[in-house]
Short mmCIF file of C-alpha atoms and ligand atoms in Angstrom, two decimals:
data_model
loop_
_atom_site.label_atom_id
_atom_site.label_comp_id
_atom_site.label_asym_id
_atom_site.label_seq_id
_atom_site.Cartn_x
_atom_site.Cartn_y
_atom_site.Cartn_z
CA MET Z 1 65.56 110.43 72.12
CA GLY Z 2 69.32 111.28 72.57
CA ILE Z 3 71.48 113.48 70.45
CA ASN Z 4 72.67 112.18 67.16
CA LEU Z 5 76.48 113.53 66.67
CA LYS Z 6 76.74 112.62 62.78
CA THR Z 7 78.29 115.80 61.22
CA THR Z 8 78.64 117.11 57.70
CA PHE Z 9 81.89 118.82 56.84
CA CYS Z 10 82.40 120.33 53.20
CA LYS Z 11 79.34 118.44 52.20
CA ILE Z 12 80.95 114.96 53.23
CA PRO Z 13 79.24 112.97 55.99
CA PHE Z 14 81.08 111.84 59.20
CA THR Z 15 79.52 109.34 61.77
CA SER Z 16 81.41 111.31 64.63
CA PRO Z 17 82.63 115.03 64.72
CA LEU Z 18 85.73 113.53 66.15
CA ILE Z 19 88.83 112.78 64.04
CA SER Z 20 92.48 111.77 64.73
CA VAL Z 21 95.06 114.56 63.61
CA SER Z 22 98.44 114.57 61.75
CA GLY Z 23 101.22 114.81 64.01
CA ILE Z 24 102.57 112.15 66.47
CA VAL Z 25 100.83 108.97 64.88
CA VAL Z 26 103.33 108.17 62.14
CA GLU Z 27 102.54 104.42 60.95
CA ILE Z 28 99.81 103.44 58.70
CA SER Z 29 99.13 100.38 60.68
CA GLN Z 30 98.07 102.64 63.63
CA ASN Z 31 95.74 104.65 61.21
CA ILE Z 32 94.19 101.25 60.09
CA LYS Z 33 93.53 100.34 63.70
CA LEU Z 34 92.43 103.86 64.44
CA ALA Z 35 89.76 103.52 61.79
CA GLN Z 36 87.93 100.70 63.27
CA ILE Z 37 87.00 102.53 66.28
CA LYS Z 38 83.49 103.60 66.51
CA GLY Z 39 83.74 107.10 68.06
CA ILE Z 40 86.24 108.32 65.32
CA GLY Z 41 84.54 109.99 62.27
CA GLY Z 42 87.76 110.40 60.12
CA ILE Z 43 91.28 109.94 59.92
CA THR Z 44 94.08 112.30 59.14
CA THR Z 45 97.36 110.72 58.04
CA LYS Z 46 101.08 111.93 59.00
CA SER Z 47 101.84 115.04 57.00
CA ILE Z 48 103.63 113.38 53.86
CA SER Z 49 106.42 115.08 51.98
CA ILE Z 50 108.00 114.32 48.72
CA MET Z 51 110.92 112.36 50.01
CA PRO Z 52 110.84 110.02 53.00
CA ARG Z 53 112.19 111.55 56.11
CA GLU Z 54 113.53 109.62 59.26
CA GLY Z 55 112.48 112.52 61.46
CA ASN Z 56 114.36 114.43 64.34
CA PRO Z 57 116.83 112.56 66.65
CA ILE Z 58 115.08 110.68 69.68
CA PRO Z 59 113.57 111.14 71.93
CA ARG Z 60 110.74 112.79 69.62
CA VAL Z 61 108.07 112.92 72.22
CA ALA Z 62 107.94 113.67 75.95
CA SER Z 63 105.35 114.36 78.44
CA PHE Z 64 105.51 117.39 80.76
CA GLY Z 65 102.60 116.75 83.04
CA ILE Z 66 99.83 118.97 81.66
CA GLY Z 67 100.99 118.34 78.01
CA ILE Z 68 103.39 116.94 75.75
CA ILE Z 69 106.40 118.32 73.64
CA ASN Z 70 106.94 116.75 70.30
CA SER Z 71 109.72 117.12 67.85
CA VAL Z 72 108.88 114.41 65.27
CA GLY Z 73 110.39 116.29 62.63
CA LEU Z 74 107.92 115.08 60.13
CA ARG Z 75 109.04 111.34 59.98
CA ASN Z 76 106.93 109.92 57.00
CA PRO Z 77 107.40 107.27 54.45
CA GLY Z 78 107.45 110.05 51.23
CA ILE Z 79 104.86 110.47 48.70
CA ASP Z 80 105.35 107.10 46.91
CA GLN Z 81 104.76 104.89 49.85
CA GLY Z 82 102.20 107.53 51.12
CA ILE Z 83 99.87 106.98 48.05
CA ILE Z 84 100.05 103.06 48.68
CA ASP Z 85 99.45 103.58 52.15
CA ILE Z 86 96.35 105.77 51.62
CA ILE Z 87 94.95 103.52 48.95
CA SER Z 88 95.29 100.57 51.48
CA LEU Z 89 93.61 102.66 54.28
CA LYS Z 90 90.72 103.18 51.89
CA LYS Z 91 90.26 99.47 51.50
CA GLN Z 92 89.77 99.22 55.49
CA THR Z 93 87.33 101.93 55.85
CA LYS Z 94 84.51 103.83 54.48
CA LYS Z 95 85.54 106.74 57.00
CA PRO Z 96 86.70 109.86 55.42
CA ILE Z 97 90.47 110.16 55.22
CA ILE Z 98 92.23 113.40 55.21
CA ALA Z 99 95.48 113.14 53.41
CA SER Z 100 97.92 115.67 54.93
CA ILE Z 101 100.84 117.00 52.74
CA VAL Z 102 103.98 119.27 53.77
CA GLY Z 103 106.30 121.06 51.40
CA PHE Z 104 109.79 122.38 52.18
CA GLN Z 105 109.53 124.83 49.54
CA LEU Z 106 106.00 126.33 48.07
CA TYR Z 107 106.48 124.70 44.91
CA GLU Z 108 106.56 120.91 46.33
CA LEU Z 109 103.01 121.40 47.65
CA PRO Z 110 100.97 121.45 44.20
CA ILE Z 111 103.33 118.47 43.11
CA LEU Z 112 102.32 116.65 46.34
CA ALA Z 113 98.63 117.59 46.00
CA LYS Z 114 98.37 116.41 42.51
CA ARG Z 115 100.17 113.13 43.16
CA VAL Z 116 98.35 112.51 46.49
CA ALA Z 117 95.00 113.09 44.76
CA VAL Z 118 95.46 109.87 42.73
CA ALA Z 119 94.74 108.05 45.96
CA LYS Z 120 91.44 109.78 46.37
CA PRO Z 121 91.47 111.09 49.76
CA ASP Z 122 88.30 112.82 50.86
CA PHE Z 123 90.48 116.01 52.04
CA ILE Z 124 93.73 117.24 51.24
CA GLU Z 125 95.01 119.18 54.34
CA LEU Z 126 97.97 121.46 53.69
CA ASN Z 127 100.34 121.43 56.76
CA LEU Z 128 101.57 124.93 56.48
CA SER Z 129 102.35 125.15 60.20
CA CYS Z 130 104.80 122.43 61.51
CA PRO Z 131 106.90 124.25 64.17
CA ASN Z 132 109.73 121.56 64.29
CA VAL Z 133 111.74 122.14 60.81
CA ASP Z 134 112.60 125.56 61.39
CA ASP Z 135 116.19 124.97 60.09
CA GLU Z 136 115.07 123.69 57.03
CA ILE Z 137 111.96 125.27 56.15
CA GLY Z 138 112.55 129.07 57.80
CA ARG Z 139 109.57 130.04 59.79
CA PRO Z 140 106.16 128.03 59.11
CA ILE Z 141 104.35 129.49 55.78
CA ALA Z 142 101.23 130.05 57.65
CA THR Z 143 102.80 132.74 59.64
CA ASP Z 144 102.77 134.74 56.46
CA PRO Z 145 99.21 135.54 54.90
CA LEU Z 146 100.45 136.27 51.66
CA LEU Z 147 102.60 132.83 51.26
CA SER Z 148 99.66 130.99 52.91
CA ALA Z 149 97.38 132.16 50.11
CA ILE Z 150 99.72 131.40 47.42
CA ALA Z 151 100.27 127.85 48.92
CA VAL Z 152 96.58 127.50 48.57
CA MET Z 153 95.99 129.15 45.24
CA GLU Z 154 98.50 126.88 43.68
CA VAL Z 155 97.18 123.54 45.21
CA LYS Z 156 93.79 124.57 44.06
CA LYS Z 157 94.84 125.03 40.49
CA VAL Z 158 95.84 121.43 40.27
CA VAL Z 159 93.17 119.85 42.44
CA LYS Z 160 89.59 120.69 41.44
CA ASN Z 161 87.32 117.90 43.08
CA ILE Z 162 89.04 117.21 46.51
CA PRO Z 163 88.26 120.03 49.25
CA ILE Z 164 91.64 121.68 50.50
CA ILE Z 165 92.06 122.25 54.27
CA ALA Z 166 94.79 124.60 55.31
CA LYS Z 167 96.31 123.83 58.71
CA LEU Z 168 97.48 126.96 60.68
CA THR Z 169 99.80 127.82 63.40
CA PRO Z 170 98.86 129.78 66.78
CA ASN Z 171 102.48 130.94 66.51
CA THR Z 172 101.58 134.11 64.70
CA PRO Z 173 100.09 137.67 65.60
CA ASP Z 174 98.90 137.48 62.14
CA LEU Z 175 96.06 134.59 62.55
CA LYS Z 176 93.13 136.50 61.38
CA LYS Z 177 94.88 137.87 58.39
CA VAL Z 178 96.29 134.55 57.40
CA VAL Z 179 92.86 132.96 57.74
CA PHE Z 180 91.24 135.61 55.76
CA GLU Z 181 93.60 135.21 52.87
CA VAL Z 182 93.36 131.62 52.74
CA GLU Z 183 89.88 131.97 52.28
CA GLU Z 184 90.05 134.41 49.61
CA ALA Z 185 92.54 131.90 48.10
CA GLY Z 186 89.81 129.27 47.80
CA ALA Z 187 90.76 127.15 50.89
CA ASP Z 188 87.56 124.68 51.73
CA ALA Z 189 88.32 124.49 55.28
CA ILE Z 190 90.65 125.40 58.07
CA SER Z 191 92.43 123.20 60.62
CA ALA Z 192 93.72 124.61 63.84
CA ILE Z 193 96.00 124.52 65.84
CA ASN Z 194 99.14 122.82 65.07
CA ALA Z 195 101.73 122.77 68.14
CA VAL Z 196 102.51 126.01 70.11
CA GLY Z 197 106.01 127.19 70.55
CA PRO Z 198 108.47 125.56 70.00
CA GLY Z 199 109.43 125.11 73.50
CA MET Z 200 111.91 123.09 75.80
CA ILE Z 201 111.79 120.65 78.88
CA ILE Z 202 115.15 120.04 80.75
CA ASP Z 203 116.09 116.74 82.20
CA PHE Z 204 117.23 118.24 85.42
CA LYS Z 205 119.58 115.11 86.76
CA LYS Z 206 121.22 114.79 83.12
CA ARG Z 207 121.49 118.71 82.72
CA LYS Z 208 120.18 118.51 79.22
CA PRO Z 209 117.07 118.88 77.28
CA VAL Z 210 114.81 116.10 77.19
CA ILE Z 211 114.13 115.98 73.17
CA GLY Z 212 116.59 114.94 70.96
CA ASN Z 213 115.97 117.95 68.77
CA ARG Z 214 116.42 120.12 71.88
CA ILE Z 215 113.04 121.94 71.30
CA GLY Z 216 109.62 120.85 70.02
CA GLY Z 217 106.25 121.76 69.49
CA LEU Z 218 103.86 121.97 72.75
CA SER Z 219 100.33 120.12 72.45
CA GLY Z 220 97.95 118.59 75.14
CA PRO Z 221 95.89 120.11 77.78
CA ALA Z 222 98.27 122.77 78.42
CA ILE Z 223 97.42 124.56 74.96
CA LYS Z 224 93.54 124.39 75.10
CA PRO Z 225 93.13 127.96 75.96
CA ILE Z 226 95.14 129.16 73.20
CA ALA Z 227 93.40 126.81 70.97
CA LEU Z 228 90.02 127.89 71.62
CA ARG Z 229 90.85 131.41 71.39
CA CYS Z 230 92.32 130.83 67.63
CA ILE Z 231 89.32 128.72 66.89
CA ASN Z 232 86.96 131.66 67.82
CA ASP Z 233 89.28 134.21 66.07
CA ILE Z 234 89.04 131.91 63.08
CA TYR Z 235 85.15 131.58 63.16
CA LYS Z 236 84.67 135.23 63.63
CA THR Z 237 86.82 136.09 60.55
CA VAL Z 238 85.80 133.58 57.77
CA LYS Z 239 82.81 131.57 56.76
CA ILE Z 240 84.69 128.20 55.86
CA PRO Z 241 84.52 125.22 58.31
CA ILE Z 242 86.87 124.63 60.94
CA ILE Z 243 88.50 121.43 62.53
CA GLY Z 244 89.45 122.44 65.94
CA MET Z 245 92.17 120.76 67.79
CA GLY Z 246 94.61 121.10 70.63
CA GLY Z 247 94.15 119.65 74.18
CA VAL Z 248 90.84 117.58 73.78
CA SER Z 249 90.72 114.90 76.12
CA ASN Z 250 87.25 114.38 76.98
CA GLY Z 251 83.68 115.19 75.78
CA GLN Z 252 83.29 118.72 77.35
CA ASP Z 253 86.65 119.79 75.80
CA ALA Z 254 85.39 118.52 72.53
CA LEU Z 255 81.96 120.43 72.92
CA GLU Z 256 83.87 123.48 73.99
CA MET Z 257 85.76 123.26 70.78
CA ILE Z 258 82.44 123.55 68.88
CA MET Z 259 81.16 126.40 71.02
CA ALA Z 260 84.23 128.37 69.96
CA GLY Z 261 83.32 127.63 66.25
CA ALA Z 262 84.54 124.20 65.30
CA THR Z 263 82.47 121.59 63.20
CA LEU Z 264 84.85 118.68 63.43
CA VAL Z 265 87.32 118.12 66.44
CA GLY Z 266 90.69 116.87 66.44
CA VAL Z 267 92.02 114.49 69.04
CA GLY Z 268 95.82 113.76 69.43
CA VAL Z 269 97.75 113.87 72.45
CA ALA Z 270 95.11 112.10 74.40
CA VAL Z 271 95.43 109.09 71.98
CA TYR Z 272 99.12 108.93 72.70
CA LYS Z 273 98.35 109.13 76.71
CA HIS Z 274 95.23 107.02 76.78
CA GLY Z 275 95.08 104.89 73.70
CA GLN Z 276 92.85 104.62 70.69
CA GLN Z 277 89.80 104.06 72.86
CA VAL Z 278 89.88 107.66 74.08
CA PHE Z 279 87.77 107.97 71.06
CA ASP Z 280 84.73 106.19 72.21
CA LYS Z 281 84.97 107.72 75.68
CA ILE Z 282 85.08 111.30 74.15
CA PHE Z 283 82.16 110.55 71.96
CA LYS Z 284 80.23 108.91 74.99
CA GLU Z 285 80.75 111.76 77.14
CA MET Z 286 79.66 114.39 74.27
CA LYS Z 287 76.32 112.57 74.11
CA GLU Z 288 75.71 112.35 77.94
CA ILE Z 289 76.70 116.10 78.44
CA CYS Z 290 74.35 117.23 75.47
CA ASN Z 291 71.53 115.02 76.70
CA ALA Z 292 71.99 116.37 80.27
CA GLU Z 293 72.22 119.98 78.99
CA GLY Z 294 69.30 119.59 76.74
CA ILE Z 295 71.38 120.29 73.52
CA LYS Z 296 69.58 118.69 70.66
CA SER Z 297 72.15 119.48 67.72
CA LEU Z 298 75.46 120.41 67.96
CA LYS Z 299 74.56 123.16 65.31
CA ASN Z 300 72.61 124.82 68.25
CA ILE Z 301 75.93 125.36 70.15
CA ARG Z 302 78.51 125.86 67.08
CA GLY Z 303 79.96 129.33 67.76
CA ILE Z 304 77.57 130.08 70.38
CA ILE Z 305 79.88 131.84 72.70
C1 LIG E 1 106.28 116.93 63.51
O1 LIG E 1 106.47 115.99 62.72
O2 LIG E 1 107.57 117.55 63.85
C2 LIG E 1 105.19 117.51 63.80
C3 LIG E 1 104.22 117.96 62.93
C4 LIG E 1 103.45 119.14 63.01
O3 LIG E 1 103.48 119.74 64.13
O4 LIG E 1 102.82 119.46 62.09
#
């Protein structure tokens, strides 16, 4: 009998450990299509802010071979439409939904969390780590242990019955301290990593940056080693479960995230590059590798390294 990849995360069952991540998928229609894919266990929305946002100037996403650079600039329809979208997504799927929210000031996070809770998502993810809006936010909240703790604490005061996930950045020497503080503040789970950088790629012929915003966060296979190190640092620092992400595009990548300490595994750039069916491919490869390696349960390899 082959391995069963069903996973429980914060007591909520997932038919697959693979989930979509907030990031470059913006449209709710794409999320509705994603939810129909068998290999996907849960859906994360694009981060929702109080007001609608057009996003940064185009082009917002570009490939550089072993990764992509993005500066979407948190393009989203705002909280009013965001609530409507989550309610309609919930009608289309029984799979758990992670509502991602982003505040431009700390005080916006509890307001957003309370509002989005009305749509009854299964989780609320606090995006404390977008690398593309420094001019508006200053450095991301998740670079500061104390601010990260306050963000979680303020949200936990107003949302009691939905697990709160803190999405963290690799772009800090204080990751272990941040993660320790957010667990102390009551976070139910961690999501890591957000994009690395920002970085820049140049269109040589045009003599200018490729990305409309000049700079953007790096993701995809190029950042997988950084993701694995961060996930393992987090796993060794706290007890709360981890959604690991950063450069997963095949079954072995996903299993490596679990070996580093992740319970769920986020897939982002691989969807951008290979289409939504990549979830089925990764799911199948995970099973094949586990069966070939005699891995009977994902629990047996979680944090094994
Ligand atoms: C963006 O919208 O610029 C990317 C979102 C993120 O990295 O949090």
